[in-house]
PDB file of C-alpha atoms and ligand atoms in Angstrom:
ATOM      1  CA  UNK S   1      20.427 -14.014  10.153  1.00 81.00           C
ATOM      2  CA  UNK S   2      17.648 -15.632   8.914  1.00 89.00           C
ATOM      3  CA  UNK S   3      17.026 -19.230   9.573  1.00 92.00           C
ATOM      4  CA  UNK S   4      16.505 -20.897   5.929  1.00 96.00           C
ATOM      5  CA  UNK S   5      14.482 -23.780   7.905  1.00 96.00           C
ATOM      6  CA  UNK S   6      12.459 -24.822  10.404  1.00 96.00           C
ATOM      7  CA  UNK S   7      10.800 -27.983  11.901  1.00 97.00           C
ATOM      8  CA  UNK S   8       7.587 -27.698  13.688  1.00 96.00           C
ATOM      9  CA  UNK S   9       7.165 -31.647  15.520  1.00 94.00           C
ATOM     10  CA  UNK S  10       8.440 -33.388  12.198  1.00 94.00           C
ATOM     11  CA  UNK S  11       7.702 -31.345   9.709  1.00 97.00           C
ATOM     12  CA  UNK S  12      10.157 -29.256   7.931  1.00 97.00           C
ATOM     13  CA  UNK S  13       9.856 -25.711   6.537  1.00 98.00           C
ATOM     14  CA  UNK S  14      11.641 -23.201   3.831  1.00 98.00           C
ATOM     15  CA  UNK S  15      12.102 -19.886   4.307  1.00 98.00           C
ATOM     16  CA  UNK S  16       9.103 -18.075   1.475  1.00 98.00           C
ATOM     17  CA  UNK S  17       9.297 -14.311   2.599  1.00 98.00           C
ATOM     18  CA  UNK S  18      10.880 -12.799   5.355  1.00 97.00           C
ATOM     19  CA  UNK S  19      10.855  -9.612   6.907  1.00 97.00           C
ATOM     20  CA  UNK S  20      12.371  -7.786   4.472  1.00 98.00           C
ATOM     21  CA  UNK S  21       9.814  -7.949   1.931  1.00 98.00           C
ATOM     22  CA  UNK S  22       6.968  -8.435   4.621  1.00 98.00           C
ATOM     23  CA  UNK S  23       7.411  -5.117   5.855  1.00 98.00           C
ATOM     24  CA  UNK S  24       8.599  -3.826   2.049  1.00 98.00           C
ATOM     25  CA  UNK S  25       4.911  -4.621   0.878  1.00 98.00           C
ATOM     26  CA  UNK S  26       2.709  -3.300   4.088  1.00 98.00           C
ATOM     27  CA  UNK S  27       4.216  -0.905   3.160  1.00 98.00           C
ATOM     28  CA  UNK S  28       2.541  -0.615  -0.235  1.00 98.00           C
ATOM     29  CA  UNK S  29      -0.842  -1.730   1.224  1.00 98.00           C
ATOM     30  CA  UNK S  30      -0.895   0.956   4.125  1.00 98.00           C
ATOM     31  CA  UNK S  31      -0.019   3.833   0.840  1.00 97.00           C
ATOM     32  CA  UNK S  32      -2.985   2.471  -0.943  1.00 97.00           C
ATOM     33  CA  UNK S  33      -5.355   2.441   2.006  1.00 97.00           C
ATOM     34  CA  UNK S  34      -4.547   5.780   3.222  1.00 95.00           C
ATOM     35  CA  UNK S  35      -5.183   7.186   0.051  1.00 94.00           C
ATOM     36  CA  UNK S  36      -8.673   5.390   0.097  1.00 94.00           C
ATOM     37  CA  UNK S  37      -9.157   6.313   3.180  1.00 93.00           C
ATOM     38  CA  UNK S  38      -8.377  10.029   3.558  1.00 88.00           C
ATOM     39  CA  UNK S  39     -11.536  11.423   4.706  1.00 83.00           C
ATOM     40  CA  UNK S  40     -13.137   8.602   5.987  1.00 86.00           C
ATOM     41  CA  UNK S  41     -12.232   6.610   9.672  1.00 87.00           C
ATOM     42  CA  UNK S  42     -11.964   3.663   9.437  1.00 95.00           C
ATOM     43  CA  UNK S  43     -12.863   0.906  11.979  1.00 96.00           C
ATOM     44  CA  UNK S  44     -10.654  -2.076  12.452  1.00 97.00           C
ATOM     45  CA  UNK S  45     -11.469  -5.297  12.649  1.00 96.00           C
ATOM     46  CA  UNK S  46      -8.498  -8.103  13.200  1.00 97.00           C
ATOM     47  CA  UNK S  47      -8.933 -11.784  12.629  1.00 95.00           C
ATOM     48  CA  UNK S  48      -6.926 -13.760  16.118  1.00 93.00           C
ATOM     49  CA  UNK S  49      -4.864 -14.585  15.614  1.00 91.00           C
ATOM     50  CA  UNK S  50      -3.347 -15.438  12.391  1.00 95.00           C
ATOM     51  CA  UNK S  51      -3.219 -11.728  11.996  1.00 97.00           C
ATOM     52  CA  UNK S  52      -1.991  -9.963  15.099  1.00 97.00           C
ATOM     53  CA  UNK S  53       2.012  -9.103  14.102  1.00 98.00           C
ATOM     54  CA  UNK S  54      -0.013  -7.736  10.476  1.00 98.00           C
ATOM     55  CA  UNK S  55      -2.148  -5.511  12.378  1.00 98.00           C
ATOM     56  CA  UNK S  56       0.573  -4.439  14.811  1.00 98.00           C
ATOM     57  CA  UNK S  57       2.845  -3.480  12.004  1.00 98.00           C
ATOM     58  CA  UNK S  58      -0.448  -2.028   8.711  1.00 98.00           C
ATOM     59  CA  UNK S  59      -1.740   0.084  11.777  1.00 98.00           C
ATOM     60  CA  UNK S  60       2.412   1.772  12.887  1.00 97.00           C
ATOM     61  CA  UNK S  61       2.460   2.619   8.751  1.00 97.00           C
ATOM     62  CA  UNK S  62      -1.713   4.142   8.645  1.00 96.00           C
ATOM     63  CA  UNK S  63      -1.147   7.281   9.146  1.00 93.00           C
ATOM     64  CA  UNK S  64      -5.490   8.071   9.312  1.00 93.00           C
ATOM     65  CA  UNK S  65      -7.715   8.092  12.389  1.00 93.00           C
ATOM     66  CA  UNK S  66      -8.838   4.059  13.287  1.00 93.00           C
ATOM     67  CA  UNK S  67      -9.854   2.586  16.003  1.00 93.00           C
ATOM     68  CA  UNK S  68      -9.637  -1.147  16.732  1.00 95.00           C
ATOM     69  CA  UNK S  69     -11.471  -3.941  17.324  1.00 94.00           C
ATOM     70  CA  UNK S  70     -10.518  -7.764  17.626  1.00 94.00           C
ATOM     71  CA  UNK S  71     -12.617 -10.764  16.768  1.00 92.00           C
ATOM     72  CA  UNK S  72     -11.679 -14.611  17.251  1.00 88.00           C
ATOM     73  CA  UNK S  73     -12.044 -17.065  15.106  1.00 81.00           C
ATOM     74  CA  UNK S  74     -11.162 -20.713  14.652  1.00 71.00           C
ATOM     75  CA  UNK S  75     -11.711 -23.271  11.822  1.00 66.00           C
ATOM     76  CA  UNK S  76      -8.682 -25.244  11.610  1.00 56.00           C
ATOM     77  CA  UNK S  77      -6.745 -28.930  13.118  1.00 57.00           C
ATOM     78  CA  UNK S  78      -3.034 -28.842  11.922  1.00 62.00           C
ATOM     79  CA  UNK S  79      -2.925 -28.127   8.456  1.00 64.00           C
ATOM     80  CA  UNK S  80      -6.824 -28.915   7.759  1.00 64.00           C
ATOM     81  CA  UNK S  81      -9.593 -26.596   7.616  1.00 64.00           C
ATOM     82  CA  UNK S  82     -12.313 -28.325   9.718  1.00 64.00           C
ATOM     83  CA  UNK S  83     -14.687 -26.246   7.992  1.00 64.00           C
ATOM     84  CA  UNK S  84     -16.853 -25.202  10.732  1.00 68.00           C
ATOM     85  CA  UNK S  85     -16.384 -21.263  11.904  1.00 69.00           C
ATOM     86  CA  UNK S  86     -16.758 -20.581  15.188  1.00 68.00           C
ATOM     87  CA  UNK S  87     -16.602 -17.198  16.634  1.00 66.00           C
ATOM     88  CA  UNK S  88     -15.002 -17.514  19.917  1.00 57.00           C
ATOM     89  CA  UNK S  89     -14.964 -13.710  20.947  1.00 61.00           C
ATOM     90  CA  UNK S  90     -16.978 -10.873  19.567  1.00 69.00           C
ATOM     91  CA  UNK S  91     -16.546  -7.358  18.630  1.00 73.00           C
ATOM     92  CA  UNK S  92     -16.647  -5.094  21.219  1.00 77.00           C
ATOM     93  CA  UNK S  93     -17.112  -1.730  19.486  1.00 79.00           C
ATOM     94  CA  UNK S  94     -20.897  -0.891  17.608  1.00 87.00           C
ATOM     95  CA  UNK S  95     -20.350  -0.305  14.222  1.00 92.00           C
ATOM     96  CA  UNK S  96     -22.810   0.871  12.723  1.00 93.00           C
ATOM     97  CA  UNK S  97     -22.523   3.279   9.573  1.00 95.00           C
ATOM     98  CA  UNK S  98     -18.230   2.719  10.335  1.00 95.00           C
ATOM     99  CA  UNK S  99     -16.614   2.133   7.476  1.00 96.00           C
ATOM    100  CA  UNK S 100     -14.705  -1.002   7.962  1.00 96.00           C
ATOM    101  CA  UNK S 101     -11.211  -2.423   7.439  1.00 97.00           C
ATOM    102  CA  UNK S 102     -11.518  -6.159   7.853  1.00 97.00           C
ATOM    103  CA  UNK S 103      -7.704  -7.320   8.861  1.00 98.00           C
ATOM    104  CA  UNK S 104      -6.659 -11.443   7.944  1.00 97.00           C
ATOM    105  CA  UNK S 105      -3.443 -13.462   7.823  1.00 97.00           C
ATOM    106  CA  UNK S 106      -4.228 -15.415   5.811  1.00 97.00           C
ATOM    107  CA  UNK S 107      -7.646 -16.376   3.243  1.00 96.00           C
ATOM    108  CA  UNK S 108      -7.276 -20.165   1.998  1.00 93.00           C
ATOM    109  CA  UNK S 109     -10.951 -21.654   1.752  1.00 91.00           C
ATOM    110  CA  UNK S 110     -12.457 -18.050   2.008  1.00 92.00           C
ATOM    111  CA  UNK S 111     -14.890 -20.062   4.563  1.00 90.00           C
ATOM    112  CA  UNK S 112     -13.826 -18.119   7.208  1.00 89.00           C
ATOM    113  CA  UNK S 113     -13.863 -14.327   5.728  1.00 92.00           C
ATOM    114  CA  UNK S 114     -17.485 -15.713   4.587  1.00 91.00           C
ATOM    115  CA  UNK S 115     -18.778 -16.040   7.797  1.00 88.00           C
ATOM    116  CA  UNK S 116     -17.288 -13.205   8.363  1.00 91.00           C
ATOM    117  CA  UNK S 117     -17.881 -10.456   6.298  1.00 92.00           C
ATOM    118  CA  UNK S 118     -21.782 -11.937   6.949  1.00 89.00           C
ATOM    119  CA  UNK S 119     -21.462 -11.492  10.936  1.00 88.00           C
ATOM    120  CA  UNK S 120     -19.991  -8.055  10.122  1.00 92.00           C
ATOM    121  CA  UNK S 121     -22.764  -6.877   7.582  1.00 92.00           C
ATOM    122  CA  UNK S 122     -25.850  -7.730  10.962  1.00 91.00           C
ATOM    123  CA  UNK S 123     -23.995  -5.051  12.340  1.00 91.00           C
ATOM    124  CA  UNK S 124     -24.930  -2.633   9.816  1.00 95.00           C
ATOM    125  CA  UNK S 125     -21.550  -0.854   8.686  1.00 95.00           C
ATOM    126  CA  UNK S 126     -20.838   1.981   5.739  1.00 97.00           C
ATOM    127  CA  UNK S 127     -18.843  -0.238   4.232  1.00 97.00           C
ATOM    128  CA  UNK S 128     -16.943  -3.741   4.401  1.00 97.00           C
ATOM    129  CA  UNK S 129     -13.341  -3.799   2.640  1.00 97.00           C
ATOM    130  CA  UNK S 130     -10.765  -6.360   3.257  1.00 98.00           C
ATOM    131  CA  UNK S 131      -6.860  -6.448   3.655  1.00 98.00           C
ATOM    132  CA  UNK S 132      -5.321  -9.835   3.464  1.00 98.00           C
ATOM    133  CA  UNK S 133      -1.567 -10.605   4.454  1.00 98.00           C
ATOM    134  CA  UNK S 134      -1.824 -13.983   1.714  1.00 98.00           C
ATOM    135  CA  UNK S 135      -3.716 -15.267  -0.557  1.00 97.00           C
ATOM    136  CA  UNK S 136      -4.275 -18.625  -1.619  1.00 95.00           C
ATOM    137  CA  UNK S 137      -6.912 -18.269  -4.819  1.00 88.00           C
ATOM    138  CA  UNK S 138      -6.050 -22.769  -5.087  1.00 86.00           C
ATOM    139  CA  UNK S 139      -7.726 -23.091  -2.763  1.00 79.00           C
ATOM    140  CA  UNK S 140     -11.018 -20.946  -2.902  1.00 80.00           C
ATOM    141  CA  UNK S 141     -14.325 -22.217  -2.156  1.00 84.00           C
ATOM    142  CA  UNK S 142     -16.009 -19.321  -1.299  1.00 79.00           C
ATOM    143  CA  UNK S 143     -16.229 -16.223  -3.154  1.00 80.00           C
ATOM    144  CA  UNK S 144     -13.717 -13.954  -1.813  1.00 84.00           C
ATOM    145  CA  UNK S 145     -13.227 -10.454  -2.196  1.00 91.00           C
ATOM    146  CA  UNK S 146      -9.982  -9.181  -1.581  1.00 96.00           C
ATOM    147  CA  UNK S 147      -9.941  -5.940  -1.415  1.00 97.00           C
ATOM    148  CA  UNK S 148      -6.455  -5.525  -0.541  1.00 98.00           C
ATOM    149  CA  UNK S 149      -3.968  -8.409  -0.664  1.00 98.00           C
ATOM    150  CA  UNK S 150      -0.665  -8.955   0.229  1.00 98.00           C
ATOM    151  CA  UNK S 151       0.654 -11.593  -1.238  1.00 98.00           C
ATOM    152  CA  UNK S 152      -0.747 -14.054  -4.103  1.00 97.00           C
ATOM    153  CA  UNK S 153       1.205 -17.500  -2.827  1.00 97.00           C
ATOM    154  CA  UNK S 154       0.395 -21.129  -4.095  1.00 96.00           C
ATOM    155  CA  UNK S 155      -1.476 -23.826  -1.910  1.00 94.00           C
ATOM    156  CA  UNK S 156       1.726 -24.723   0.423  1.00 96.00           C
ATOM    157  CA  UNK S 157       0.781 -24.585   4.390  1.00 96.00           C
ATOM    158  CA  UNK S 158       3.254 -22.110   5.671  1.00 98.00           C
ATOM    159  CA  UNK S 159       3.929 -20.312   9.071  1.00 98.00           C
ATOM    160  CA  UNK S 160       5.907 -17.863  10.769  1.00 98.00           C
ATOM    161  CA  UNK S 161       4.217 -14.332  11.162  1.00 98.00           C
ATOM    162  CA  UNK S 162       1.063 -15.069  13.986  1.00 98.00           C
ATOM    163  CA  UNK S 163       0.400 -17.771  11.545  1.00 97.00           C
ATOM    164  CA  UNK S 164       0.858 -21.047  13.815  1.00 96.00           C
ATOM    165  CA  UNK S 165       0.822 -25.831  13.180  1.00 96.00           C
ATOM    166  CA  UNK S 166      -1.287 -26.150  15.605  1.00 92.00           C
ATOM    167  CA  UNK S 167      -0.278 -23.218  17.986  1.00 93.00           C
ATOM    168  CA  UNK S 168       3.218 -23.263  17.213  1.00 97.00           C
ATOM    169  CA  UNK S 169       4.973 -21.183  15.125  1.00 97.00           C
ATOM    170  CA  UNK S 170       3.712 -17.358  14.908  1.00 97.00           C
ATOM    171  CA  UNK S 171       6.473 -15.252  16.413  1.00 97.00           C
ATOM    172  CA  UNK S 172       8.220 -15.895  13.529  1.00 97.00           C
ATOM    173  CA  UNK S 173       9.841 -12.772  11.530  1.00 97.00           C
ATOM    174  CA  UNK S 174       9.650 -14.269   8.596  1.00 98.00           C
ATOM    175  CA  UNK S 175       7.124 -16.551   6.418  1.00 98.00           C
ATOM    176  CA  UNK S 176       8.000 -19.967   6.196  1.00 98.00           C
ATOM    177  CA  UNK S 177       6.360 -22.142   3.361  1.00 98.00           C
ATOM    178  CA  UNK S 178       6.534 -26.675   4.210  1.00 97.00           C
ATOM    179  CA  UNK S 179       8.581 -28.672   2.181  1.00 95.00           C
ATOM    180  CA  UNK S 180       6.851 -31.515   0.184  1.00 77.00           C
TER     181      UNK S 180
HETATM  182  P1  LIG A 201      -9.773 -20.397   5.210  1.00 97.54           P
HETATM  183  O1  LIG A 201     -11.275 -19.851   6.040  1.00 97.54           O
HETATM  184  O2  LIG A 201      -9.899 -21.748   4.406  1.00 97.54           O
HETATM  185  O3  LIG A 201      -9.699 -19.050   4.119  1.00 97.54           O
HETATM  186  O4  LIG A 201      -9.545 -19.946   6.269  1.00 97.54           O
HETATM  187  C1  LIG A 201      -8.388 -18.896   6.813  1.00 97.54           C
HETATM  188  C2  LIG A 201      -8.130 -19.058   8.505  1.00 97.54           C
HETATM  189  O5  LIG A 201      -7.229 -20.616   8.018  1.00 97.54           O
HETATM  190  C3  LIG A 201      -6.555 -18.607   8.381  1.00 97.54           C
HETATM  191  O6  LIG A 201      -6.991 -17.112   9.216  1.00 97.54           O
HETATM  192  C4  LIG A 201      -5.260 -19.238   8.789  1.00 97.54           C
HETATM  193  O7  LIG A 201      -6.016 -18.759  10.542  1.00 97.54           O
HETATM  194  C5  LIG A 201      -5.612 -20.652   8.903  1.00 97.54           C
HETATM  195  N1  LIG A 201      -4.751 -20.687   7.198  1.00 97.54           N
HETATM  196  C6  LIG A 201      -5.286 -21.127   6.251  1.00 97.54           C
HETATM  197  N2  LIG A 201      -4.375 -21.548   5.741  1.00 97.54           N
HETATM  198  C7  LIG A 201      -2.625 -21.617   6.751  1.00 97.54           C
HETATM  199  C8  LIG A 201      -1.539 -21.691   6.517  1.00 97.54           C
HETATM  200  O8  LIG A 201      -1.559 -22.399   5.537  1.00 97.54           O
HETATM  201  N3  LIG A 201      -1.069 -21.582   7.163  1.00 97.54           N
HETATM  202  C9  LIG A 201      -1.563 -21.723   8.357  1.00 97.54           C
HETATM  203  N4  LIG A 201      -2.313 -20.844   9.084  1.00 97.54           N
HETATM  204  C10 LIG A 201      -3.770 -21.051   7.504  1.00 97.54           C
END
């Protein structure tokens, strides 16, 4: 049975999106991506740590040739962004001339995405598109263009399904929202 509430430290979260809603939306996203990249090999770039679960589920639903790279960045401390994006682990493959699909867990201020796109553009790919499971438009500070957005959500901290609070909660199959 789905837990309706969870606690991390002193913070209480309530269920926001359950596993079946998430998986149904991922199926729709995969169908949309697949339709648009029928004749193109995709270079997937997944942003660790948060996007690991979303990437695994999305890729299993994509029936097109693709390869996978992980990039690791960090900008958060607790529930607040530090505004500074650190690339901790870089790319493996040469992405020159490739069609990149950048997979993010959540686009909040958009600072991480902006920084990543700049870094990826330096690789001279043929194209870059962004797929994010969650988008918080109220918080955007940088111009963001998310081509494939799973859910547009309000400005409240969320955990689960890859997303964490100080390292906790990534393993939850559902997404929970901080209770105010
Ligand atoms: P941005 O640079 O502010 O757009 O933040 C992007 C990154 O911050 C995401 O990839 C997440 O790792 C993290 N993040 C932003 N909002 C949340 C949240 O509500 N829960 C957990 N992590 C978040």
